[in-house]
Amino acid sequence: MNLDLSPELRAFRDEVRAFIKAELPADIRDKVRKGLQLERDDYVRWQKILYKKGWIAPNWPKEYGGPGWTPMQRYIFDEEVGKSGAPRVIPFGLVMVAPVIMKFGTEAQKREHLPKILSSEVWWCQGYSEPGAGSDLAGLKTRALREGDHYTVNGQKTWTTLAQYADWIFCLVRTDPAAKKQEGISFLLIDMKSPGVTVKPIVTMDGGAEVNEVFFDNVKVPVTNLVGPENQGWTVAKYLLGHERTNIADIGRAKHQLARVKEIAAAERADGGSLLEDEDFRDRIAEVELDLIALEATLLRIVAAETGGRAPGAEASLIKIKGSELQQQLTELLIEAVGYYGFPYNRDAMEHGWNEPPIGPDYAAPLAPAYFNTRKTTIYGGSNEVQRGILAKFVMGF
Amino acid sequence: MNFAFTDEQKLLADSVARFVSKDYPFEARRKLMASEEGWSRAHWKSFAELGWLAAPFAEDHGGLGGGPVEAAIVMEAFGKGLVLEPYLPTVVLGGGLLAAGGRRDLLKALVEGALQLSLAWVEPKARFDLAHVETRALRKDGGFALSGQKGVAFNGAAADWIIVPARTAGGIKDKQGITLFLVPKGAPGLTLRPYRTVDGVRAAEVALEGVTLKAEHVLGEVDWGHPLLEAAIDRGIAAVSAEAAGIMGHIVATTRDYLKTRKQFGVPLASFQVLQHRAVDVYVLSEQATAMAYRAAVLVAAREPADRARAVSAAKAWIGKAGRQVGQEAIQMHGGMGMTEEMPVSHYFKRLTMIDTLFGDHRFHRRRFAALGGHVEKD
C-alpha cells in the first residue's frame, strides 16, 4: 500500500497537465472558471482538441481508438481535466451509446457511428425518461410500431439534456405493448432531423434551459437502427447504466469548486476580517473537505480493486450517492459565501461577452443559479433513492 | 499509487481475521472482560508467536519491517471482534515510543510478548491538548523527581513501564520543556487506581508523588518529548481509525443479518424500504471509513509532521462523526434488543462511541485539520 504516484504516473500526470495548459482555449477556460454558460461550439472545440491528441475516449478499447490507459491513468486524467477548469466531455455519445454500439451493434452501426462519435462530428442525446417513466424507467410508453423496413415512433421523452444541440438520440421504445414491463422494450437510434421530431426546452428553476422535452410524431426509423435484438432493450439499457455512472464523482471538478469556495470566502468580508477567517465558516468548509477526501480515498480503493482485475459493481451506486451529495454541498457553500449578492438575478451576466458592470462582486451572478441547478445531481442518473435500492439488493442482499 | 495490500499484508490480515473468528467468540470475550486482568496472557503469547507484536516495527528495531499499515491491518481485524488485549497501548503507543527513543532492549522484550506498556498522556485539566502538562519533574541528585496526576492511562495496571510526560521546563501549555519518562511498575510514590472503562477495557488513574527516577529513565531527550508524543498519538489515531473501520464493518454485517431474520407485521424487517435505506447509509459510511483509515495509516508515516497531522486529523474527524451515526443507527435498527447488554451490537456501539473521544473528538480534529490549511494538494 502506497499513496505516492510512481515516477511513470507522475510523468503521465505532468504530461496531461501541460497539455491542458497549452491547448485549452483561454476563452473556454475563462467561461468555466466564471461559471458562465457554455455553447455547443465550446464543447465541440475542446472535444476535437482532445480527439486530435487521442485522449477523447479514455473508456474505449484501443482497437476503437481509445488510448489504452490503466484504471489509474484514467483516474488521473479525469481528475486533471476536472481540476483544470476544462469543460466536461459530453457523455451521451462517448461514454453512453458508444459502449452499447460496441457491445450490441452491427458492423454497419459500428462503422457508421463510432468514428463520428470519436471525432465529435455528431452530437448525441439520451432518450430514456418520459413524463410517466422517471425512476420507474421500465414504465416507458413511447411506441415503435414495426412496418416493413422501418419503425413508426410515437411518444414523448423528457429531461433530455442538451437535445437542442443533438444530431442523434438513442431511445428506449416499446416494441411489444403486450409483453411484461421490461420485456417489450427496444433500443433505437434516431436521427434528430427525421420529420416529426420536435424539441421543446424546459426552463429549470435556475433560469437555464439545458433540458428538453422531445416529441415523436409518426417518426420513421429504419429497422437497421435497432441495437441488439428487438424486445431486448432492457438488457442493453442496464449495460449502459453501468457506464453512465463512471466518473460520476468528478473529484477533479469538486477540487476545482473547493478552491473556488476558498477564493470567494477569502474575498468576502465578515466581522472585519475575511469570511475564510470566520471560525464557523472555516469549520463548514473543513467538513466538506473531509467528505471530499473520504470520497477520493474510497474511489482510489475501488480503482485499486479494478487494477487487480475486479470489475466495478454496485460500488458505482455508492460513488453516485456520495459524489452527487458533495457537488450539492459545494454549491451550497458558494451561495452561503456570497451572502446578499446571491439575490440579484441577471441571466445575461452569465452569457459570454456581457460587458456591463456586475451587480455586486463579479463572481456572484452564477452562484445562486448553480446552487439551484445542482439540486438535480441527487435526482438524475437514477435518483439516490434508486441507488440505495440497488445497494440494498446487490450488496446487502435484502 | 496503490491502495491494495501486498501479499504479506494479505497474509497478516487473513491470519488475524482467522484468530478473531475462531478464537474470539463473543461469549469468550465476555468472560475475559469479567476476568481479573480483563484480557488473556495466553492470547498475548500467541500474538507474539504469530509475529503480530513485531509486525509494525522496522527490522533494525527487531520488527518484521512493517509500519503503521500493518498496525492498521491488525487493529481493523481486532475491531471486528472487539479484541480486549492491549495492542494499542503496548504495541502502537508504547512500542512506537520505544522505537522513537531508541530503546531496542525493551522493544526486544515487547515483540517477544514479555512486556506491557502504558502511555499516561491524559491530564485532568488538559482535555485534548497534548502540550498541557502540569505534572512536574524536578531535577534531583542527577536524576528526577516526578509529581502530578495522570488520568485514564490505558493498560496502566498491567504495565511493566508507564510512559509519563512531565514538565522539565516552561509553562503549563508550552510545547517545549516536556520530557517523557519511563516509570517502572511499583516505583515508590507511584499509586494506581485501576478500573474498567465503559467500553470494556482497562485503565487507571495515576498519582505520582515524588517518584524518583534516574537519567536513564528519560525516553528521548530532556525537554523535547512533545514531538515524540505527538507523533505517537498520531500513530495511535491511525490505529484506532482502523479499529473503528473494523467495528463499523462488523456492525453493517450484524445489522444486515438482524434485519433479515427479525420479523414484524409478519415479514422480515429487511422488507421495509425505510430500513433498507438506513442500512445502506451505514454500509456506505463503513466503506468510506475503511478508505479513510488506510489513507491515514499510509500518510502517518509522512516525513513532514504537518502532512502527517493533516491526514490523521482528517481521518479521526471524519470517522468520529461517521462512527456516531453508524452506532446510533445500528442500535435503532436493532430496536429494543439493541438496548440490551446481551446483544453484542451494544458493545460495538459503546467502543465506537468512545473511540470518537479517544485522542480528541471529531470537532477537535476538524479544527486541527482546518488550522493546518485543510486539504492540500501535493504538487
Short mmCIF file of N, CA and C in Angstrom, two decimals, chain A residues 215-365:
data_model
loop_
_atom_site.label_atom_id
_atom_site.label_comp_id
_atom_site.label_asym_id
_atom_site.label_seq_id
_atom_site.Cartn_x
_atom_site.Cartn_y
_atom_site.Cartn_z
N PHE A 215 -40.48 15.35 -28.67
CA PHE A 215 -41.73 14.72 -29.11
C PHE A 215 -41.49 13.94 -30.40
N PHE A 216 -42.12 12.78 -30.52
CA PHE A 216 -42.04 11.96 -31.73
C PHE A 216 -43.45 11.81 -32.29
N ASP A 217 -43.65 12.32 -33.51
CA ASP A 217 -44.96 12.28 -34.13
C ASP A 217 -44.84 11.54 -35.46
N ASN A 218 -45.20 10.25 -35.45
CA ASN A 218 -45.07 9.40 -36.65
C ASN A 218 -43.68 9.49 -37.28
N VAL A 219 -42.66 9.35 -36.46
CA VAL A 219 -41.28 9.42 -36.94
C VAL A 219 -40.88 8.06 -37.52
N LYS A 220 -40.40 8.07 -38.76
CA LYS A 220 -39.99 6.82 -39.42
C LYS A 220 -38.52 6.55 -39.13
N VAL A 221 -38.24 5.37 -38.57
CA VAL A 221 -36.86 4.99 -38.22
C VAL A 221 -36.53 3.67 -38.88
N PRO A 222 -35.48 3.63 -39.69
CA PRO A 222 -35.13 2.36 -40.36
C PRO A 222 -34.88 1.26 -39.33
N VAL A 223 -35.31 0.05 -39.67
CA VAL A 223 -35.11 -1.09 -38.77
C VAL A 223 -33.62 -1.34 -38.51
N THR A 224 -32.78 -0.93 -39.46
CA THR A 224 -31.33 -1.10 -39.28
C THR A 224 -30.80 -0.25 -38.12
N ASN A 225 -31.63 0.65 -37.56
CA ASN A 225 -31.19 1.45 -36.41
C ASN A 225 -31.50 0.81 -35.06
N LEU A 226 -32.02 -0.39 -35.12
CA LEU A 226 -32.25 -1.15 -33.88
C LEU A 226 -30.91 -1.68 -33.36
N VAL A 227 -30.62 -1.49 -32.07
CA VAL A 227 -29.38 -2.02 -31.49
C VAL A 227 -29.73 -3.19 -30.58
N GLY A 228 -29.10 -4.32 -30.85
CA GLY A 228 -29.44 -5.54 -30.11
C GLY A 228 -30.76 -6.08 -30.65
N PRO A 229 -31.17 -7.25 -30.16
CA PRO A 229 -32.41 -7.84 -30.66
C PRO A 229 -33.64 -7.03 -30.25
N GLU A 230 -34.69 -7.13 -31.05
CA GLU A 230 -35.95 -6.47 -30.72
C GLU A 230 -36.47 -7.04 -29.39
N ASN A 231 -37.02 -6.17 -28.58
CA ASN A 231 -37.58 -6.53 -27.27
C ASN A 231 -36.52 -6.92 -26.23
N GLN A 232 -35.25 -6.70 -26.56
CA GLN A 232 -34.17 -6.96 -25.58
C GLN A 232 -33.53 -5.65 -25.12
N GLY A 233 -34.25 -4.57 -25.31
CA GLY A 233 -33.68 -3.25 -25.00
C GLY A 233 -33.35 -3.05 -23.53
N TRP A 234 -34.05 -3.76 -22.65
CA TRP A 234 -33.80 -3.57 -21.22
C TRP A 234 -32.41 -4.03 -20.83
N THR A 235 -31.98 -5.14 -21.43
CA THR A 235 -30.62 -5.65 -21.19
C THR A 235 -29.60 -4.61 -21.66
N VAL A 236 -29.86 -4.04 -22.83
CA VAL A 236 -28.97 -3.02 -23.37
C VAL A 236 -28.95 -1.80 -22.43
N ALA A 237 -30.13 -1.42 -21.97
CA ALA A 237 -30.24 -0.23 -21.10
C ALA A 237 -29.47 -0.42 -19.81
N LYS A 238 -29.56 -1.61 -19.25
CA LYS A 238 -28.86 -1.87 -17.98
C LYS A 238 -27.34 -1.81 -18.18
N TYR A 239 -26.90 -2.33 -19.34
CA TYR A 239 -25.48 -2.28 -19.66
C TYR A 239 -25.02 -0.82 -19.71
N LEU A 240 -25.84 0.01 -20.33
CA LEU A 240 -25.50 1.43 -20.46
C LEU A 240 -25.45 2.12 -19.10
N LEU A 241 -26.41 1.80 -18.23
CA LEU A 241 -26.46 2.46 -16.93
C LEU A 241 -25.19 2.23 -16.14
N GLY A 242 -24.60 1.06 -16.30
CA GLY A 242 -23.33 0.77 -15.63
C GLY A 242 -22.25 1.74 -16.09
N HIS A 243 -22.30 2.13 -17.37
CA HIS A 243 -21.31 3.07 -17.90
C HIS A 243 -21.60 4.50 -17.52
N GLU A 244 -22.90 4.80 -17.39
CA GLU A 244 -23.29 6.17 -17.07
C GLU A 244 -22.69 6.63 -15.75
N ARG A 245 -22.50 5.69 -14.84
CA ARG A 245 -22.08 6.09 -13.51
C ARG A 245 -20.56 6.16 -13.33
N THR A 246 -19.78 5.91 -14.42
CA THR A 246 -18.33 6.07 -14.26
C THR A 246 -18.00 7.55 -14.15
N ASN A 247 -16.99 7.84 -13.38
CA ASN A 247 -16.55 9.23 -13.14
C ASN A 247 -17.67 10.16 -12.71
N ILE A 248 -18.74 9.61 -12.16
CA ILE A 248 -19.83 10.47 -11.74
C ILE A 248 -19.42 11.29 -10.51
N ALA A 249 -18.40 10.81 -9.80
CA ALA A 249 -17.94 11.56 -8.63
C ALA A 249 -17.27 12.86 -9.04
N ASP A 250 -16.61 12.85 -10.18
CA ASP A 250 -15.95 14.04 -10.69
C ASP A 250 -15.13 14.75 -9.61
N ILE A 251 -14.20 13.99 -9.03
CA ILE A 251 -13.36 14.51 -7.96
C ILE A 251 -12.59 15.76 -8.39
N GLY A 252 -12.11 15.76 -9.62
CA GLY A 252 -11.34 16.90 -10.10
C GLY A 252 -12.16 18.18 -10.05
N ARG A 253 -13.41 18.08 -10.55
CA ARG A 253 -14.26 19.26 -10.55
C ARG A 253 -14.59 19.69 -9.12
N ALA A 254 -14.76 18.72 -8.24
CA ALA A 254 -15.05 19.04 -6.84
C ALA A 254 -13.87 19.81 -6.23
N LYS A 255 -12.65 19.42 -6.59
CA LYS A 255 -11.48 20.13 -6.07
C LYS A 255 -11.42 21.55 -6.63
N HIS A 256 -11.78 21.66 -7.89
CA HIS A 256 -11.83 22.97 -8.54
C HIS A 256 -12.84 23.86 -7.81
N GLN A 257 -14.00 23.30 -7.49
CA GLN A 257 -15.05 24.04 -6.79
C GLN A 257 -14.61 24.43 -5.39
N LEU A 258 -13.92 23.51 -4.73
CA LEU A 258 -13.46 23.77 -3.37
C LEU A 258 -12.49 24.95 -3.36
N ALA A 259 -11.59 24.96 -4.34
CA ALA A 259 -10.64 26.08 -4.45
C ALA A 259 -11.42 27.39 -4.66
N ARG A 260 -12.48 27.30 -5.43
CA ARG A 260 -13.33 28.46 -5.71
C ARG A 260 -14.01 28.95 -4.42
N VAL A 261 -14.50 28.02 -3.62
CA VAL A 261 -15.12 28.38 -2.33
C VAL A 261 -14.12 29.17 -1.49
N LYS A 262 -12.89 28.68 -1.43
CA LYS A 262 -11.89 29.34 -0.58
C LYS A 262 -11.51 30.71 -1.13
N GLU A 263 -11.42 30.78 -2.46
CA GLU A 263 -11.10 32.05 -3.12
C GLU A 263 -12.17 33.09 -2.80
N ILE A 264 -13.42 32.68 -2.93
CA ILE A 264 -14.52 33.62 -2.71
C ILE A 264 -14.65 33.96 -1.24
N ALA A 265 -14.49 32.96 -0.38
CA ALA A 265 -14.56 33.23 1.07
C ALA A 265 -13.44 34.18 1.49
N ALA A 266 -12.30 34.10 0.82
CA ALA A 266 -11.20 35.00 1.16
C ALA A 266 -11.53 36.43 0.73
N ALA A 267 -12.33 36.57 -0.32
CA ALA A 267 -12.67 37.90 -0.82
C ALA A 267 -13.85 38.51 -0.06
N GLU A 268 -14.71 37.68 0.50
CA GLU A 268 -15.89 38.18 1.24
C GLU A 268 -15.47 38.68 2.62
N ARG A 269 -16.15 39.75 3.06
CA ARG A 269 -15.83 40.31 4.37
C ARG A 269 -16.81 39.83 5.43
N ALA A 270 -16.33 39.55 6.60
CA ALA A 270 -17.21 39.20 7.72
C ALA A 270 -16.54 39.60 9.02
N ASP A 271 -17.23 40.37 9.83
CA ASP A 271 -16.71 40.72 11.16
C ASP A 271 -15.33 41.38 11.10
N GLY A 272 -15.14 42.21 10.10
CA GLY A 272 -13.87 42.93 9.99
C GLY A 272 -12.73 42.12 9.39
N GLY A 273 -12.93 40.85 9.22
CA GLY A 273 -11.89 40.03 8.56
C GLY A 273 -12.47 39.43 7.30
N SER A 274 -11.83 38.37 6.81
CA SER A 274 -12.41 37.69 5.66
C SER A 274 -13.29 36.55 6.16
N LEU A 275 -14.21 36.13 5.29
CA LEU A 275 -15.10 35.03 5.67
C LEU A 275 -14.30 33.76 5.91
N LEU A 276 -13.17 33.67 5.24
CA LEU A 276 -12.33 32.48 5.39
C LEU A 276 -11.74 32.39 6.80
N GLU A 277 -11.64 33.56 7.46
CA GLU A 277 -11.12 33.56 8.83
C GLU A 277 -12.21 33.32 9.87
N ASP A 278 -13.45 33.36 9.42
CA ASP A 278 -14.57 33.14 10.33
C ASP A 278 -14.57 31.68 10.77
N GLU A 279 -14.49 31.47 12.08
CA GLU A 279 -14.27 30.11 12.58
C GLU A 279 -15.38 29.16 12.16
N ASP A 280 -16.61 29.67 12.19
CA ASP A 280 -17.75 28.84 11.86
C ASP A 280 -17.74 28.46 10.38
N PHE A 281 -17.46 29.43 9.52
CA PHE A 281 -17.46 29.14 8.08
C PHE A 281 -16.29 28.22 7.72
N ARG A 282 -15.16 28.45 8.36
CA ARG A 282 -13.99 27.60 8.12
C ARG A 282 -14.29 26.15 8.49
N ASP A 283 -15.05 26.00 9.56
CA ASP A 283 -15.44 24.67 10.01
C ASP A 283 -16.37 24.00 8.99
N ARG A 284 -17.26 24.81 8.42
CA ARG A 284 -18.16 24.29 7.38
C ARG A 284 -17.36 23.81 6.17
N ILE A 285 -16.36 24.63 5.78
CA ILE A 285 -15.51 24.24 4.65
C ILE A 285 -14.79 22.94 4.99
N ALA A 286 -14.25 22.89 6.21
CA ALA A 286 -13.48 21.69 6.60
C ALA A 286 -14.36 20.44 6.53
N GLU A 287 -15.60 20.59 6.92
CA GLU A 287 -16.50 19.44 6.90
C GLU A 287 -16.67 18.91 5.47
N VAL A 288 -16.83 19.83 4.53
CA VAL A 288 -16.99 19.44 3.13
C VAL A 288 -15.68 18.87 2.58
N GLU A 289 -14.57 19.49 2.97
CA GLU A 289 -13.26 18.97 2.53
C GLU A 289 -13.06 17.54 2.99
N LEU A 290 -13.48 17.27 4.22
CA LEU A 290 -13.31 15.90 4.74
C LEU A 290 -14.15 14.92 3.93
N ASP A 291 -15.34 15.34 3.55
CA ASP A 291 -16.17 14.47 2.72
C ASP A 291 -15.52 14.23 1.36
N LEU A 292 -14.88 15.27 0.85
CA LEU A 292 -14.17 15.12 -0.43
C LEU A 292 -13.03 14.10 -0.30
N ILE A 293 -12.26 14.25 0.77
CA ILE A 293 -11.13 13.33 0.98
C ILE A 293 -11.64 11.89 1.13
N ALA A 294 -12.73 11.74 1.88
CA ALA A 294 -13.28 10.39 2.11
C ALA A 294 -13.76 9.78 0.79
N LEU A 295 -14.34 10.59 -0.07
CA LEU A 295 -14.80 10.10 -1.36
C LEU A 295 -13.62 9.72 -2.24
N GLU A 296 -12.60 10.58 -2.23
CA GLU A 296 -11.41 10.31 -3.05
C GLU A 296 -10.73 9.01 -2.61
N ALA A 297 -10.58 8.85 -1.30
CA ALA A 297 -9.92 7.63 -0.79
C ALA A 297 -10.74 6.39 -1.17
N THR A 298 -12.06 6.52 -1.08
CA THR A 298 -12.94 5.40 -1.42
C THR A 298 -12.79 5.04 -2.90
N LEU A 299 -12.76 6.07 -3.73
CA LEU A 299 -12.59 5.85 -5.18
C LEU A 299 -11.26 5.18 -5.48
N LEU A 300 -10.21 5.65 -4.81
CA LEU A 300 -8.89 5.07 -5.08
C LEU A 300 -8.82 3.61 -4.68
N ARG A 301 -9.55 3.27 -3.63
CA ARG A 301 -9.62 1.84 -3.25
C ARG A 301 -10.34 1.05 -4.34
N ILE A 302 -11.36 1.64 -4.93
CA ILE A 302 -12.08 0.95 -5.99
C ILE A 302 -11.18 0.81 -7.23
N VAL A 303 -10.44 1.88 -7.53
CA VAL A 303 -9.51 1.82 -8.66
C VAL A 303 -8.47 0.71 -8.43
N ALA A 304 -8.00 0.60 -7.18
CA ALA A 304 -7.02 -0.44 -6.86
C ALA A 304 -7.62 -1.82 -7.10
N ALA A 305 -8.87 -2.00 -6.72
CA ALA A 305 -9.53 -3.29 -6.93
C ALA A 305 -9.71 -3.57 -8.42
N GLU A 306 -10.04 -2.50 -9.17
CA GLU A 306 -10.20 -2.64 -10.63
C GLU A 306 -8.88 -3.02 -11.28
N THR A 307 -7.79 -2.39 -10.81
CA THR A 307 -6.47 -2.69 -11.33
C THR A 307 -6.14 -4.15 -11.07
N GLY A 308 -6.61 -4.65 -9.94
CA GLY A 308 -6.41 -6.06 -9.60
C GLY A 308 -7.32 -6.98 -10.39
N GLY A 309 -8.11 -6.42 -11.30
CA GLY A 309 -8.89 -7.25 -12.21
C GLY A 309 -10.35 -7.41 -11.84
N ARG A 310 -10.79 -6.74 -10.75
CA ARG A 310 -12.19 -6.90 -10.36
C ARG A 310 -13.03 -5.83 -11.06
N ALA A 311 -14.11 -6.26 -11.71
CA ALA A 311 -14.97 -5.30 -12.40
C ALA A 311 -15.75 -4.49 -11.37
N PRO A 312 -15.88 -3.18 -11.60
CA PRO A 312 -16.63 -2.39 -10.64
C PRO A 312 -18.10 -2.82 -10.66
N GLY A 313 -18.67 -2.99 -9.49
CA GLY A 313 -20.06 -3.45 -9.44
C GLY A 313 -20.93 -2.39 -8.81
N ALA A 314 -21.59 -2.78 -7.74
CA ALA A 314 -22.55 -1.89 -7.10
C ALA A 314 -21.88 -0.69 -6.44
N GLU A 315 -20.51 -0.72 -6.31
CA GLU A 315 -19.85 0.45 -5.71
C GLU A 315 -20.16 1.72 -6.48
N ALA A 316 -20.44 1.56 -7.79
CA ALA A 316 -20.77 2.74 -8.60
C ALA A 316 -21.94 3.50 -7.97
N SER A 317 -22.87 2.78 -7.36
CA SER A 317 -24.00 3.43 -6.72
C SER A 317 -23.56 4.22 -5.50
N LEU A 318 -22.61 3.65 -4.76
CA LEU A 318 -22.06 4.34 -3.59
C LEU A 318 -21.43 5.67 -4.03
N ILE A 319 -20.64 5.58 -5.10
CA ILE A 319 -19.95 6.77 -5.58
C ILE A 319 -20.95 7.80 -6.10
N LYS A 320 -21.99 7.31 -6.76
CA LYS A 320 -23.02 8.23 -7.26
C LYS A 320 -23.67 8.98 -6.10
N ILE A 321 -24.01 8.27 -5.05
CA ILE A 321 -24.66 8.91 -3.90
C ILE A 321 -23.76 9.97 -3.29
N LYS A 322 -22.53 9.57 -2.99
CA LYS A 322 -21.64 10.49 -2.26
C LYS A 322 -21.13 11.62 -3.15
N GLY A 323 -20.88 11.30 -4.44
CA GLY A 323 -20.40 12.33 -5.36
C GLY A 323 -21.45 13.40 -5.58
N SER A 324 -22.71 13.00 -5.74
CA SER A 324 -23.76 13.97 -6.00
C SER A 324 -24.03 14.82 -4.76
N GLU A 325 -23.94 14.19 -3.60
CA GLU A 325 -24.12 14.97 -2.36
C GLU A 325 -23.01 16.01 -2.20
N LEU A 326 -21.80 15.60 -2.56
CA LEU A 326 -20.67 16.51 -2.43
C LEU A 326 -20.84 17.72 -3.35
N GLN A 327 -21.28 17.47 -4.58
CA GLN A 327 -21.49 18.59 -5.50
C GLN A 327 -22.53 19.56 -4.94
N GLN A 328 -23.54 19.02 -4.30
CA GLN A 328 -24.55 19.90 -3.71
C GLN A 328 -23.99 20.68 -2.53
N GLN A 329 -23.20 20.01 -1.71
CA GLN A 329 -22.61 20.71 -0.56
C GLN A 329 -21.74 21.88 -1.02
N LEU A 330 -20.98 21.64 -2.10
CA LEU A 330 -20.07 22.69 -2.57
C LEU A 330 -20.83 23.90 -3.11
N THR A 331 -21.88 23.67 -3.89
CA THR A 331 -22.62 24.82 -4.40
C THR A 331 -23.39 25.51 -3.27
N GLU A 332 -23.72 24.75 -2.24
CA GLU A 332 -24.39 25.34 -1.08
C GLU A 332 -23.42 26.28 -0.35
N LEU A 333 -22.17 25.85 -0.21
CA LEU A 333 -21.16 26.72 0.41
C LEU A 333 -20.98 28.00 -0.39
N LEU A 334 -21.02 27.87 -1.71
CA LEU A 334 -20.82 29.05 -2.57
C LEU A 334 -21.95 30.07 -2.39
N ILE A 335 -23.19 29.60 -2.36
CA ILE A 335 -24.29 30.56 -2.19
C ILE A 335 -24.25 31.15 -0.78
N GLU A 336 -23.83 30.38 0.18
CA GLU A 336 -23.69 30.92 1.54
C GLU A 336 -22.59 31.97 1.60
N ALA A 337 -21.51 31.69 0.89
CA ALA A 337 -20.34 32.57 0.96
C ALA A 337 -20.67 33.96 0.43
N VAL A 338 -21.52 34.04 -0.58
CA VAL A 338 -21.72 35.31 -1.24
C VAL A 338 -22.79 36.17 -0.55
N GLY A 339 -23.49 35.61 0.41
CA GLY A 339 -24.43 36.38 1.23
C GLY A 339 -25.50 37.09 0.40
N TYR A 340 -25.67 38.40 0.64
CA TYR A 340 -26.74 39.15 -0.04
C TYR A 340 -26.60 39.13 -1.56
N TYR A 341 -25.37 39.06 -2.06
CA TYR A 341 -25.22 39.13 -3.52
C TYR A 341 -25.53 37.82 -4.23
N GLY A 342 -26.20 36.91 -3.47
CA GLY A 342 -26.86 35.80 -4.11
C GLY A 342 -28.21 36.23 -4.68
N PHE A 343 -28.71 37.41 -4.22
CA PHE A 343 -30.06 37.85 -4.63
C PHE A 343 -30.20 38.29 -6.09
N PRO A 344 -29.33 39.19 -6.59
CA PRO A 344 -29.61 39.74 -7.93
C PRO A 344 -29.66 38.64 -8.99
N TYR A 345 -30.74 38.66 -9.76
CA TYR A 345 -30.89 37.67 -10.82
C TYR A 345 -30.55 38.33 -12.14
N ASN A 346 -29.52 37.88 -12.78
CA ASN A 346 -29.10 38.50 -14.02
C ASN A 346 -28.59 37.43 -14.97
N ARG A 347 -29.53 36.85 -15.69
CA ARG A 347 -29.21 35.76 -16.60
C ARG A 347 -28.18 36.21 -17.66
N ASP A 348 -28.32 37.47 -18.11
CA ASP A 348 -27.42 37.96 -19.16
C ASP A 348 -25.96 37.95 -18.70
N ALA A 349 -25.78 38.19 -17.40
CA ALA A 349 -24.41 38.25 -16.89
C ALA A 349 -23.73 36.89 -16.99
N MET A 350 -24.52 35.84 -17.20
CA MET A 350 -23.92 34.50 -17.30
C MET A 350 -23.58 34.13 -18.73
N GLU A 351 -23.91 35.05 -19.67
CA GLU A 351 -23.54 34.80 -21.06
C GLU A 351 -22.18 35.43 -21.29
N HIS A 352 -21.42 34.79 -22.19
CA HIS A 352 -20.11 35.34 -22.52
C HIS A 352 -20.31 36.64 -23.29
N GLY A 353 -19.44 37.60 -23.06
CA GLY A 353 -19.49 38.83 -23.85
C GLY A 353 -20.42 39.88 -23.25
N TRP A 354 -20.96 39.61 -22.08
CA TRP A 354 -21.78 40.63 -21.40
C TRP A 354 -20.84 41.65 -20.81
N ASN A 355 -21.01 42.93 -21.18
CA ASN A 355 -19.96 43.90 -20.87
C ASN A 355 -20.31 44.91 -19.80
N GLU A 356 -21.54 44.84 -19.26
CA GLU A 356 -21.89 45.84 -18.26
C GLU A 356 -21.25 45.53 -16.92
N PRO A 357 -21.13 46.56 -16.09
CA PRO A 357 -20.52 46.29 -14.77
C PRO A 357 -21.38 45.30 -13.97
N PRO A 358 -20.75 44.42 -13.21
CA PRO A 358 -21.53 43.44 -12.45
C PRO A 358 -22.30 44.10 -11.32
N ILE A 359 -23.39 43.44 -10.90
CA ILE A 359 -24.07 43.87 -9.69
C ILE A 359 -23.41 43.11 -8.55
N GLY A 360 -22.78 43.84 -7.64
CA GLY A 360 -22.05 43.17 -6.57
C GLY A 360 -20.74 42.61 -7.10
N PRO A 361 -20.10 41.69 -6.35
CA PRO A 361 -18.81 41.14 -6.78
C PRO A 361 -18.95 40.40 -8.13
N ASP A 362 -17.89 40.42 -8.93
CA ASP A 362 -18.01 39.89 -10.29
C ASP A 362 -18.19 38.37 -10.32
N TYR A 363 -17.92 37.72 -9.19
CA TYR A 363 -18.10 36.26 -9.17
C TYR A 363 -19.50 35.83 -8.73
N ALA A 364 -20.33 36.82 -8.34
CA ALA A 364 -21.57 36.45 -7.63
C ALA A 364 -22.68 35.89 -8.52
N ALA A 365 -22.84 36.47 -9.73
CA ALA A 365 -24.04 36.16 -10.52
C ALA A 365 -24.37 34.68 -10.70
#
